[in-house]
PDB file of C-alpha atoms and ligand atoms in Angstrom:
ATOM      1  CA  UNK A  20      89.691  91.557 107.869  1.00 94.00           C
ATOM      2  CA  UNK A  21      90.233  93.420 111.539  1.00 97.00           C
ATOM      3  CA  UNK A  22      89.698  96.876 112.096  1.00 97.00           C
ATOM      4  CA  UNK A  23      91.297  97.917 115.602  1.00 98.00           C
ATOM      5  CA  UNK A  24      90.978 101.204 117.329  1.00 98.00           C
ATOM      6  CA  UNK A  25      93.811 102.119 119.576  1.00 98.00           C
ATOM      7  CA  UNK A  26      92.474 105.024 121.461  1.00 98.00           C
ATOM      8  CA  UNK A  27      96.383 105.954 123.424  1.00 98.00           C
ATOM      9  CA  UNK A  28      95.951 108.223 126.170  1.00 98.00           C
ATOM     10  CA  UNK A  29      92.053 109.279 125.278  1.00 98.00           C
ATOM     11  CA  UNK A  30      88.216 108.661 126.419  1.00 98.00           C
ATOM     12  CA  UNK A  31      88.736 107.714 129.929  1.00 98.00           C
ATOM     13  CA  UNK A  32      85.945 105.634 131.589  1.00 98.00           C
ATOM     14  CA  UNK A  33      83.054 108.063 131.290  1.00 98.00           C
ATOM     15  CA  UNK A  34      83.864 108.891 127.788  1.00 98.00           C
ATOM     16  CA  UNK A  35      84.595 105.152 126.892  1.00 98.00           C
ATOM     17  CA  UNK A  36      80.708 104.280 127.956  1.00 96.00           C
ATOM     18  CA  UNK A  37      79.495 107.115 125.719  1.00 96.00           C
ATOM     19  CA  UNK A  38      81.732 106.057 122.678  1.00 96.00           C
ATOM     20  CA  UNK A  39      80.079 102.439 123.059  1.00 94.00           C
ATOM     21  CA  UNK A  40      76.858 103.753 123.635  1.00 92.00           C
ATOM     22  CA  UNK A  41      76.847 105.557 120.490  1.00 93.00           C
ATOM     23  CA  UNK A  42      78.548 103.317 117.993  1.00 94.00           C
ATOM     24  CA  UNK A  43      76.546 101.503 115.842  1.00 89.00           C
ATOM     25  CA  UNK A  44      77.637  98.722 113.667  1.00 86.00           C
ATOM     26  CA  UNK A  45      77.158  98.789 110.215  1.00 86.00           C
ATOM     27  CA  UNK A  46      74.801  96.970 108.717  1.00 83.00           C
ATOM     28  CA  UNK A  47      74.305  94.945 105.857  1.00 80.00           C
ATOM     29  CA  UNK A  48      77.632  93.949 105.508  1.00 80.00           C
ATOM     30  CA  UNK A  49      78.806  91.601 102.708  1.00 78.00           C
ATOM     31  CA  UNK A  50      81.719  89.679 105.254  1.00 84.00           C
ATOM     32  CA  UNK A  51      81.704  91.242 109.124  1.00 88.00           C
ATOM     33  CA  UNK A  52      85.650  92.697 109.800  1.00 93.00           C
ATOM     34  CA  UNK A  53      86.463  91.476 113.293  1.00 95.00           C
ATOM     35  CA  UNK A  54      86.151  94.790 115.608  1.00 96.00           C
ATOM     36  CA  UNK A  55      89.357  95.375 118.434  1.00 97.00           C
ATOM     37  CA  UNK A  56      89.148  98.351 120.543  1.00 98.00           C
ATOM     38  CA  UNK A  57      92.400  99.218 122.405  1.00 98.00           C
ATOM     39  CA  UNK A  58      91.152 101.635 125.405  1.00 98.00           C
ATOM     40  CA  UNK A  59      93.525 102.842 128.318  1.00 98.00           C
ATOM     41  CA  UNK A  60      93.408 100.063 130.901  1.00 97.00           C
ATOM     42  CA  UNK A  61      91.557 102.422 133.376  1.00 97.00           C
ATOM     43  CA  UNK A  62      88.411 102.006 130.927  1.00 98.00           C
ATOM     44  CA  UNK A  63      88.409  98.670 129.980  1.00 97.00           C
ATOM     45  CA  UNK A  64      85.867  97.878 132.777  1.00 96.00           C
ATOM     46  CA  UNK A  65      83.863 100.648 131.671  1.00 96.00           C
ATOM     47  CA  UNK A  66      83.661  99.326 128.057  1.00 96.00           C
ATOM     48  CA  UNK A  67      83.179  96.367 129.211  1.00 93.00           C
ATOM     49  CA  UNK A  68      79.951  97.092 130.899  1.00 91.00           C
ATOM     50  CA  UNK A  69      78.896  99.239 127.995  1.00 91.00           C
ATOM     51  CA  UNK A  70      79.779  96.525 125.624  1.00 88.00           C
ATOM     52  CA  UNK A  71      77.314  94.159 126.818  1.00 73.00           C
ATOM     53  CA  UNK A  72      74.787  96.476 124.673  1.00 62.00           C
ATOM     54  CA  UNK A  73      76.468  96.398 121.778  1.00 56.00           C
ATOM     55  CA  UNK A  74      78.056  92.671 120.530  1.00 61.00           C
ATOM     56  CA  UNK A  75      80.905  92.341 118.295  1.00 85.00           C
ATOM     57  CA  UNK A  76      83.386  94.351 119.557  1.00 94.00           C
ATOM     58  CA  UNK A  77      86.509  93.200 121.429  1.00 95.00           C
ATOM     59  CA  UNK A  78      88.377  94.606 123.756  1.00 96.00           C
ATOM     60  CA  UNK A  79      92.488  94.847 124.198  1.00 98.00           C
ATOM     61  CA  UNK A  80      95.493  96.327 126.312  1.00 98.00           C
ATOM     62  CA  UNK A  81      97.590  99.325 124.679  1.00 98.00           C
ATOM     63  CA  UNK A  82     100.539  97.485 126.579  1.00 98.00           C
ATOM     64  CA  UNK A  83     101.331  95.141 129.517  1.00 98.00           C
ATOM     65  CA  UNK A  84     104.426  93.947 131.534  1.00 98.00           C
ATOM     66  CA  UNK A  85     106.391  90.900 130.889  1.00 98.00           C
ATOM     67  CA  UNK A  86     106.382  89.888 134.428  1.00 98.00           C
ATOM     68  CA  UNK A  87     103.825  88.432 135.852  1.00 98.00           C
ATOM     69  CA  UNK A  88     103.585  90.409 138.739  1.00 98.00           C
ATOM     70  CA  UNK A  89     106.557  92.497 141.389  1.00 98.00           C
ATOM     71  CA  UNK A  90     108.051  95.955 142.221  1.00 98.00           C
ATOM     72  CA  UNK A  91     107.496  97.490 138.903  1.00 98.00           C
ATOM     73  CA  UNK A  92     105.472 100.860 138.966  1.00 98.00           C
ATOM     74  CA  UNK A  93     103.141 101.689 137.206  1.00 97.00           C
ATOM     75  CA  UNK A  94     103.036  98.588 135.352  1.00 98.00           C
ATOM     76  CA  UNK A  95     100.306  95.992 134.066  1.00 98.00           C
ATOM     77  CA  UNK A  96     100.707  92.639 134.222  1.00 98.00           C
ATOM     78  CA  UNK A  97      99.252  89.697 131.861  1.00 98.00           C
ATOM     79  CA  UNK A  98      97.210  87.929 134.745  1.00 98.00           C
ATOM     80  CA  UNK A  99      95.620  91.539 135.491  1.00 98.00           C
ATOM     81  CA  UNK A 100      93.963  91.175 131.667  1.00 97.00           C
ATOM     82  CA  UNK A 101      93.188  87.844 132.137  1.00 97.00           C
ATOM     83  CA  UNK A 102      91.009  88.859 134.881  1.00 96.00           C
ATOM     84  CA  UNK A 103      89.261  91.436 133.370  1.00 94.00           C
ATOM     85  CA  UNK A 104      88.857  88.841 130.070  1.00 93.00           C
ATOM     86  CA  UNK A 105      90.999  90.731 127.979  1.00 95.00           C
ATOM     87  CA  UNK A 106      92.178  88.616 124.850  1.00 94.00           C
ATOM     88  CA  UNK A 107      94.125  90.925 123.000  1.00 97.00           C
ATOM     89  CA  UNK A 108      97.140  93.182 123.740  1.00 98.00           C
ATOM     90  CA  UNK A 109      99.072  96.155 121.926  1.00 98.00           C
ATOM     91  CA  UNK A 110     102.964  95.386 121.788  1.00 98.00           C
ATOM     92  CA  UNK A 111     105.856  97.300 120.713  1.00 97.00           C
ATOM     93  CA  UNK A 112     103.710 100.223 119.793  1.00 98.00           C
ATOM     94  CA  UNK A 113     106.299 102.871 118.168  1.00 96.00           C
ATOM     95  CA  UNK A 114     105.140 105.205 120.497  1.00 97.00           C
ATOM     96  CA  UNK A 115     105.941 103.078 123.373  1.00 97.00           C
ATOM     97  CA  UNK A 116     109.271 102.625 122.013  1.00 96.00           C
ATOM     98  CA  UNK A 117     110.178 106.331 121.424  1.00 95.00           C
ATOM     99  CA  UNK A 118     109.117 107.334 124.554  1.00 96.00           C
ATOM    100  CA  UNK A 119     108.822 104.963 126.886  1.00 96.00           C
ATOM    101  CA  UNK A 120     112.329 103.073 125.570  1.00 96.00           C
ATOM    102  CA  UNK A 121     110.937 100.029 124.614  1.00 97.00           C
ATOM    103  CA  UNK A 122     113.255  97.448 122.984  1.00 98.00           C
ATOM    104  CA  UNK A 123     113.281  94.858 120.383  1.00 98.00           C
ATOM    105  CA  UNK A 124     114.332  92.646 123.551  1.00 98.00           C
ATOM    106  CA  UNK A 125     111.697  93.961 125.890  1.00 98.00           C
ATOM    107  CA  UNK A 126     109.155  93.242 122.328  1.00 98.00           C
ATOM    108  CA  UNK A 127     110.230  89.518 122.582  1.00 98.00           C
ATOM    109  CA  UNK A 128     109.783  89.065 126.359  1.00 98.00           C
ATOM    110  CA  UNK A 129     106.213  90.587 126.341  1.00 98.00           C
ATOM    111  CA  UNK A 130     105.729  88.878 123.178  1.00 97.00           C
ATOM    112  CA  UNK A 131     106.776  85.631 124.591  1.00 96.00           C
ATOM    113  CA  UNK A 132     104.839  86.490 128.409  1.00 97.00           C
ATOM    114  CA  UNK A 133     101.289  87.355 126.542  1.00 97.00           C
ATOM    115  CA  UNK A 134     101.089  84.287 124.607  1.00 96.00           C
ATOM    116  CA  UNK A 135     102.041  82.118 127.682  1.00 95.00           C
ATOM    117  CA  UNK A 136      99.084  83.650 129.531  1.00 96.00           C
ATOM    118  CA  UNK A 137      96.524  83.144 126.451  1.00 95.00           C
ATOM    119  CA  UNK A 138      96.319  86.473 124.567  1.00 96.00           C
ATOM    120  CA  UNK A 139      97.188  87.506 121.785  1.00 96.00           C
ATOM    121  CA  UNK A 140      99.530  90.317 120.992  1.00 97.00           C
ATOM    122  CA  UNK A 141      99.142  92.394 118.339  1.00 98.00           C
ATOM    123  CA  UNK A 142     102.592  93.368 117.593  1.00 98.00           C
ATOM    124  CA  UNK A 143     104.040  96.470 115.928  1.00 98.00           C
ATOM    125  CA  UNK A 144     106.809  97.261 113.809  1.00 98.00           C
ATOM    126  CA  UNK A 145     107.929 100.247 111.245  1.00 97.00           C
ATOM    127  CA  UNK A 146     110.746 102.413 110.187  1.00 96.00           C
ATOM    128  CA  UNK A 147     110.890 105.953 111.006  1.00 95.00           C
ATOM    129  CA  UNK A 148     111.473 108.651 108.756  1.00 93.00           C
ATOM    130  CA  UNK A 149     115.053 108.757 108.661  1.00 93.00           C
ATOM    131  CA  UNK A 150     115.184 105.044 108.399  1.00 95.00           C
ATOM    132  CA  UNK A 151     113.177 105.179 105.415  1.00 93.00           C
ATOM    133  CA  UNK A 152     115.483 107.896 103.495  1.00 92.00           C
ATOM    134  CA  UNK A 153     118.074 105.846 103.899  1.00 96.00           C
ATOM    135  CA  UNK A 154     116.875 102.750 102.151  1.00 95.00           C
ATOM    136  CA  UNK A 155     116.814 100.693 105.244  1.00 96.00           C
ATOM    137  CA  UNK A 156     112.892  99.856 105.342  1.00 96.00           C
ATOM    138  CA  UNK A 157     113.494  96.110 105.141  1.00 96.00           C
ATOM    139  CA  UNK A 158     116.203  95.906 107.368  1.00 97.00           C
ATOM    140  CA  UNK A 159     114.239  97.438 110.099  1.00 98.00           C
ATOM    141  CA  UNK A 160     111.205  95.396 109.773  1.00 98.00           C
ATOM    142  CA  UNK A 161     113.151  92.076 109.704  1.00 98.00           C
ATOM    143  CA  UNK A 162     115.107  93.087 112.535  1.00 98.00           C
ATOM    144  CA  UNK A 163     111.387  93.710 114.239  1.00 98.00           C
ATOM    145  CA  UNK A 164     109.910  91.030 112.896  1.00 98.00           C
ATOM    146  CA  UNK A 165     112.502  88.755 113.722  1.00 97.00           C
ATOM    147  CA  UNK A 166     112.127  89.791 117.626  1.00 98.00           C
ATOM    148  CA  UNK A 167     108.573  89.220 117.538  1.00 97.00           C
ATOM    149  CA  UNK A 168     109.022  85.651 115.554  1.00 96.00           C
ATOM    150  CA  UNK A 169     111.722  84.984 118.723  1.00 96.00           C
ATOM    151  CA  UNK A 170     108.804  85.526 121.706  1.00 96.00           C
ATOM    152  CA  UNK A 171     106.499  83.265 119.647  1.00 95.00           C
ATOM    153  CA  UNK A 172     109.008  80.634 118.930  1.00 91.00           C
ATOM    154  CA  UNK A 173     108.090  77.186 120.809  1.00 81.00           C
ATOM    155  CA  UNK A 174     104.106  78.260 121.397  1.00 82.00           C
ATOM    156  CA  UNK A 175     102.333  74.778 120.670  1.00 69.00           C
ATOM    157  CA  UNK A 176      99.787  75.303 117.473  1.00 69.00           C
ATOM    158  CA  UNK A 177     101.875  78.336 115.761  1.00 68.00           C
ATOM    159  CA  UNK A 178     102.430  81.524 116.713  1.00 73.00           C
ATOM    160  CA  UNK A 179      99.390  83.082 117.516  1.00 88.00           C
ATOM    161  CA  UNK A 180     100.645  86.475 116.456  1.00 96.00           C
ATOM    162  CA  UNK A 181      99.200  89.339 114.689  1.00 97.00           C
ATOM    163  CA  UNK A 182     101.553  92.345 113.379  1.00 98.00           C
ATOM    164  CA  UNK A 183     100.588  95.524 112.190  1.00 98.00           C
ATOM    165  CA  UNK A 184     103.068  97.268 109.707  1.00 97.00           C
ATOM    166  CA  UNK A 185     102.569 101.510 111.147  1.00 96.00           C
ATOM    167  CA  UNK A 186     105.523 103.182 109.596  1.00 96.00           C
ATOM    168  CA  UNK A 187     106.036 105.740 112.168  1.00 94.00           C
ATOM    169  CA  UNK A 188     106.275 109.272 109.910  1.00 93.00           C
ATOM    170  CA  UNK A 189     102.492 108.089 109.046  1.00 92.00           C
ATOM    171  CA  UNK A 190     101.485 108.240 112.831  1.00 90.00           C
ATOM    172  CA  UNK A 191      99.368 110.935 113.494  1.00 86.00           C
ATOM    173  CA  UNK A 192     100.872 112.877 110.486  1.00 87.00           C
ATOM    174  CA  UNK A 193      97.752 112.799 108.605  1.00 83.00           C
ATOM    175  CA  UNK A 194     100.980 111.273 106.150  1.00 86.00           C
ATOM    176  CA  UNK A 195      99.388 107.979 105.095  1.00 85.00           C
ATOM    177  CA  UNK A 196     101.542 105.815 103.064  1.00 89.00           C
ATOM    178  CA  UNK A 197      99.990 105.058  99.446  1.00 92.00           C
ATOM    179  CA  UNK A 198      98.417 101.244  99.128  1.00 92.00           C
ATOM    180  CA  UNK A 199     101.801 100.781  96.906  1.00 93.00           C
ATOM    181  CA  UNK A 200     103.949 101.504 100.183  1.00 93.00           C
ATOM    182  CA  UNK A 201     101.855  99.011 102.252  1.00 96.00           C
ATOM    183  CA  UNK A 202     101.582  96.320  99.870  1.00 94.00           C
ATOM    184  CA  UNK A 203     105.558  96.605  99.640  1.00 95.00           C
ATOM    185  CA  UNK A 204     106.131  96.775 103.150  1.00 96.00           C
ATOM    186  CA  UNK A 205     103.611  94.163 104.350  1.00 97.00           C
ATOM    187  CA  UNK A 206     105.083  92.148 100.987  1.00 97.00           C
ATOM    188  CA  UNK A 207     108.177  92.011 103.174  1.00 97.00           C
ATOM    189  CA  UNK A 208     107.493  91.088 106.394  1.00 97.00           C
ATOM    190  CA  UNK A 209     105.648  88.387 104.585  1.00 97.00           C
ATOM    191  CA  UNK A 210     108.768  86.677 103.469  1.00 97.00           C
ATOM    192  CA  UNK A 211     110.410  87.406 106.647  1.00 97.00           C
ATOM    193  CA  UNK A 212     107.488  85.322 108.341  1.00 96.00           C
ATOM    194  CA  UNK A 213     107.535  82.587 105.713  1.00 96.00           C
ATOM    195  CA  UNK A 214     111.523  82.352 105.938  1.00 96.00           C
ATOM    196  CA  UNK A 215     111.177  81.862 109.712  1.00 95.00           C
ATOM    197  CA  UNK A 216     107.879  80.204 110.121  1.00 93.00           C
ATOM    198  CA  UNK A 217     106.991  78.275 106.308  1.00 94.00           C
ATOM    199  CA  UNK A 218     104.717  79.520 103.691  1.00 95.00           C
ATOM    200  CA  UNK A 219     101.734  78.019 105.479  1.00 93.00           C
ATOM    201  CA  UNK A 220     102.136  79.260 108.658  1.00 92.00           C
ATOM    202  CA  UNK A 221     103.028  82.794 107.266  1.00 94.00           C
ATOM    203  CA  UNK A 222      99.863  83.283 105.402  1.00 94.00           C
ATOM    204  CA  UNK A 223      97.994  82.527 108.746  1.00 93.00           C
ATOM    205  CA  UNK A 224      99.517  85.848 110.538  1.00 95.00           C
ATOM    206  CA  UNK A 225      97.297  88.795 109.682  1.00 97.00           C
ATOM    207  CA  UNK A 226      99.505  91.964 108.989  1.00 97.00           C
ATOM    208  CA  UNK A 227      97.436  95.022 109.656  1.00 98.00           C
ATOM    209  CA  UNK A 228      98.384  98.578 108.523  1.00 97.00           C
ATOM    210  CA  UNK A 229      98.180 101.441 110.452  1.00 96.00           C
ATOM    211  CA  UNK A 230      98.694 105.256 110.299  1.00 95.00           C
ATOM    212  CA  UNK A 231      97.030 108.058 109.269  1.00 94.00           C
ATOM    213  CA  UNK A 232      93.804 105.220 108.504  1.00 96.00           C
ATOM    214  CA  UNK A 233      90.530 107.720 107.904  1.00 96.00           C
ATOM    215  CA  UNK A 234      87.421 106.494 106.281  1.00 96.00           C
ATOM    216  CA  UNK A 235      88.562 108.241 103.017  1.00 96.00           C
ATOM    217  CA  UNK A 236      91.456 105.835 103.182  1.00 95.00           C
ATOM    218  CA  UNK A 237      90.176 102.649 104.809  1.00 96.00           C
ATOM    219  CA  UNK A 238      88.789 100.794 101.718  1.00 95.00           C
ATOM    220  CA  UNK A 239      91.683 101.559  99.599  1.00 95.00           C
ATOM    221  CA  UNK A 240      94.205 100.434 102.000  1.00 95.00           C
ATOM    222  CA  UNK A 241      92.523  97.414 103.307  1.00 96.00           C
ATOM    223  CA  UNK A 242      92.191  96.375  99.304  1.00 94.00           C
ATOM    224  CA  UNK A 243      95.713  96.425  98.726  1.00 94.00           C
ATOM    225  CA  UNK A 244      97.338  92.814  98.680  1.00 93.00           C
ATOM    226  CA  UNK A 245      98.959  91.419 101.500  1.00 93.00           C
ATOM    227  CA  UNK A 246      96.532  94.031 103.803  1.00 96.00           C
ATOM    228  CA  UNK A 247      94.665  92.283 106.592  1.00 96.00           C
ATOM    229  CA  UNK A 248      93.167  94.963 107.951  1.00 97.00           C
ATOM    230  CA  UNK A 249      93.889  98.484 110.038  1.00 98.00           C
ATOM    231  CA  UNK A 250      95.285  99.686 113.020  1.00 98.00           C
ATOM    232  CA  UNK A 251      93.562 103.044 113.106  1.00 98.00           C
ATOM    233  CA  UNK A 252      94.137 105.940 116.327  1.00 97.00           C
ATOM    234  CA  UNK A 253      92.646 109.270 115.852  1.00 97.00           C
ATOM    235  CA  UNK A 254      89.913 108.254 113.656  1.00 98.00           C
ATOM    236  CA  UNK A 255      88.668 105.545 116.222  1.00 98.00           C
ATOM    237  CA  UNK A 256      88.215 108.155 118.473  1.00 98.00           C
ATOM    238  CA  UNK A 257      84.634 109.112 117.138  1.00 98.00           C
ATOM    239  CA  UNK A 258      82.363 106.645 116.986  1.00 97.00           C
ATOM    240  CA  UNK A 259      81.109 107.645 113.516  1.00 96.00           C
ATOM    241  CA  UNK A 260      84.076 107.772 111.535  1.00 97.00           C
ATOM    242  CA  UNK A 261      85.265 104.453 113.112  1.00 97.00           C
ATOM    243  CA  UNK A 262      82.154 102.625 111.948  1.00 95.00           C
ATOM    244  CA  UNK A 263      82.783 103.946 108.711  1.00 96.00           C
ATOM    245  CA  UNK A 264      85.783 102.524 108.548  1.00 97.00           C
ATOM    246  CA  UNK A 265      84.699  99.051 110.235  1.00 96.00           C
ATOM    247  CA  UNK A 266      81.868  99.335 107.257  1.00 94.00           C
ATOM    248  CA  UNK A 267      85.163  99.749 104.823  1.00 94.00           C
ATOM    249  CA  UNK A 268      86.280  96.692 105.737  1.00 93.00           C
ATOM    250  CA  UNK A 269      83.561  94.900 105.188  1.00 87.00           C
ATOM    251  CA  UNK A 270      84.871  93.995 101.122  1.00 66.00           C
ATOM    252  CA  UNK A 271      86.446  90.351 102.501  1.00 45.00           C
ATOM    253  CA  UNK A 272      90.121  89.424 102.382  1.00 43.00           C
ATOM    254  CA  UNK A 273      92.410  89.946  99.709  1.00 43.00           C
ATOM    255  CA  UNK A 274      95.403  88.116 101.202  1.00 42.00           C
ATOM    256  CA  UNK A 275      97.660  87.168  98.310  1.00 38.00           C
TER     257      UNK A 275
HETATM  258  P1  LIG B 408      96.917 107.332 113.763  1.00 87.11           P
HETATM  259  O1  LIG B 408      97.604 106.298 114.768  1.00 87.11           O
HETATM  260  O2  LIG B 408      95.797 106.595 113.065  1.00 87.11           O
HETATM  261  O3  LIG B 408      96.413 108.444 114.626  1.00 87.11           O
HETATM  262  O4  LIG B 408      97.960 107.771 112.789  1.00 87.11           O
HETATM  263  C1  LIG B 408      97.773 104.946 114.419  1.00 87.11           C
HETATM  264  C2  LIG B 408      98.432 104.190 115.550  1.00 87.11           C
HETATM  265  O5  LIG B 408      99.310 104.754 116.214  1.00 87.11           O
HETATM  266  O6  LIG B 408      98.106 103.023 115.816  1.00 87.11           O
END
């Protein structure tokens, strides 16, 4: 299991050290759900330095560049994680693509760019609203899918992916789609993975889920088959109710 906090555009670097300062692990855990925190890149060195308290939590990028480094403003590039040990990077967040016009193309190049520099992207895909009324759920995610598969095609050892499924009308909506949804949905990209990549190899790609994730929520989700865990914003914004939900985690996998 993973339980990831992306934080988006909150707890800058003085707020990031108090989060970390306050958090608390849970204890007594049957199986320990590996912990990602997404903070804006301004913070990460913050965290960093805060995290050294507090083992068992790793840190990620909400988003990088493709391009390693040149006149692009603004931008992050891969080497800049690198140096501040970052393993782990957001990609294709919906929000990035609805307002920052990221494409299925631009998905596959940072895709492609993050595992040549040694992360690991944790890539997102899910329908909106509209795509879901009309009946095109699985069309969008293999279309997704299929651009992530593309950036990870000819990486030595497999693809070194992870994908979480966030249907967009459950972001921030306090709209969380029912375990049934997920299972569906992350039933699907499944075979879209094992169609591309083999059976074997698809089982080895965790497929989180993420929106509207709240400790009331967390277990039930995270039980559902073909759930490896949760991509969760608001809620990891408070360090109580995101331990809660690491602690809801803590039930093993259930990948089937
Ligand atoms: P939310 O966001 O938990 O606030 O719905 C999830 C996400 O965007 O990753």
């Amino acid at each position: 299991m993973i339980v990831a906090g992306n934080w988006k555009m909150h707890h800058g670097p003085e707020s990031a050290r108090s989060f970390l300062r306050k958090y608390r692990p849970p204890t007594g855990m049957e199986e320990e759900p590996r912990v990602l925190i997404f903070p804006p890149a301004l913070s990460i060195p913050a965290a960093r330095e805060a995290l050294t308290s507090n083992g068992g939590v790793e840190l990620g990028a909400q988003n990088m560049h493709w391009e390693t480094e040149g006149a692009y403003t603004g931008e992050i590039s891969p080497p800049m994680l690198v140096e501040l040990e970052i393993r782990h990077v957001l990609v294709g967040h919906s929000e990035r693509r609805a307002h920052f016009g990221e494409t299925d193309a631009d998905v596959t190049r940072k895709v492609r760019s993050a595992l040549e520099h040694g992360l690991e992207p944790l890539a997102c895909v899910g329908e909106t609203l509209e795509e879901r009324e009309d009946g095109r759920v699985e069309e969008v995610l293999r279309r997704q899918v299929e651009h992530v598969l593309e950036g990870a095609s000819g990486h030595a050892g497999g693809p070194g992916i992870r994908l979480a499924y966030e249907p967009v009308w459950a972001i921030g909506t306090g709209r969380t789609a029912t375990p049934e949804d997920v299972s569906r949905a992350h039933g699907n990209i499944r075979g879209t993975l094992a169609e591309v990549l083999g059976h074997e190899q698809a089982r080895e790609i965790p497929i989180l889920y993420g929106g509207s994730v709240k400790p009331e929520n967390a277990a039930g989700l995270m039980e559902a088959p073909n759930v490896d865990g949760v991509l969760v914003g608001g809620a990891s914004l408070d360090p109580e109710s995101f331990a809660a939900i690491v602690a809801a985690g803590s039930g093993g996998r259930k990948s089937g």
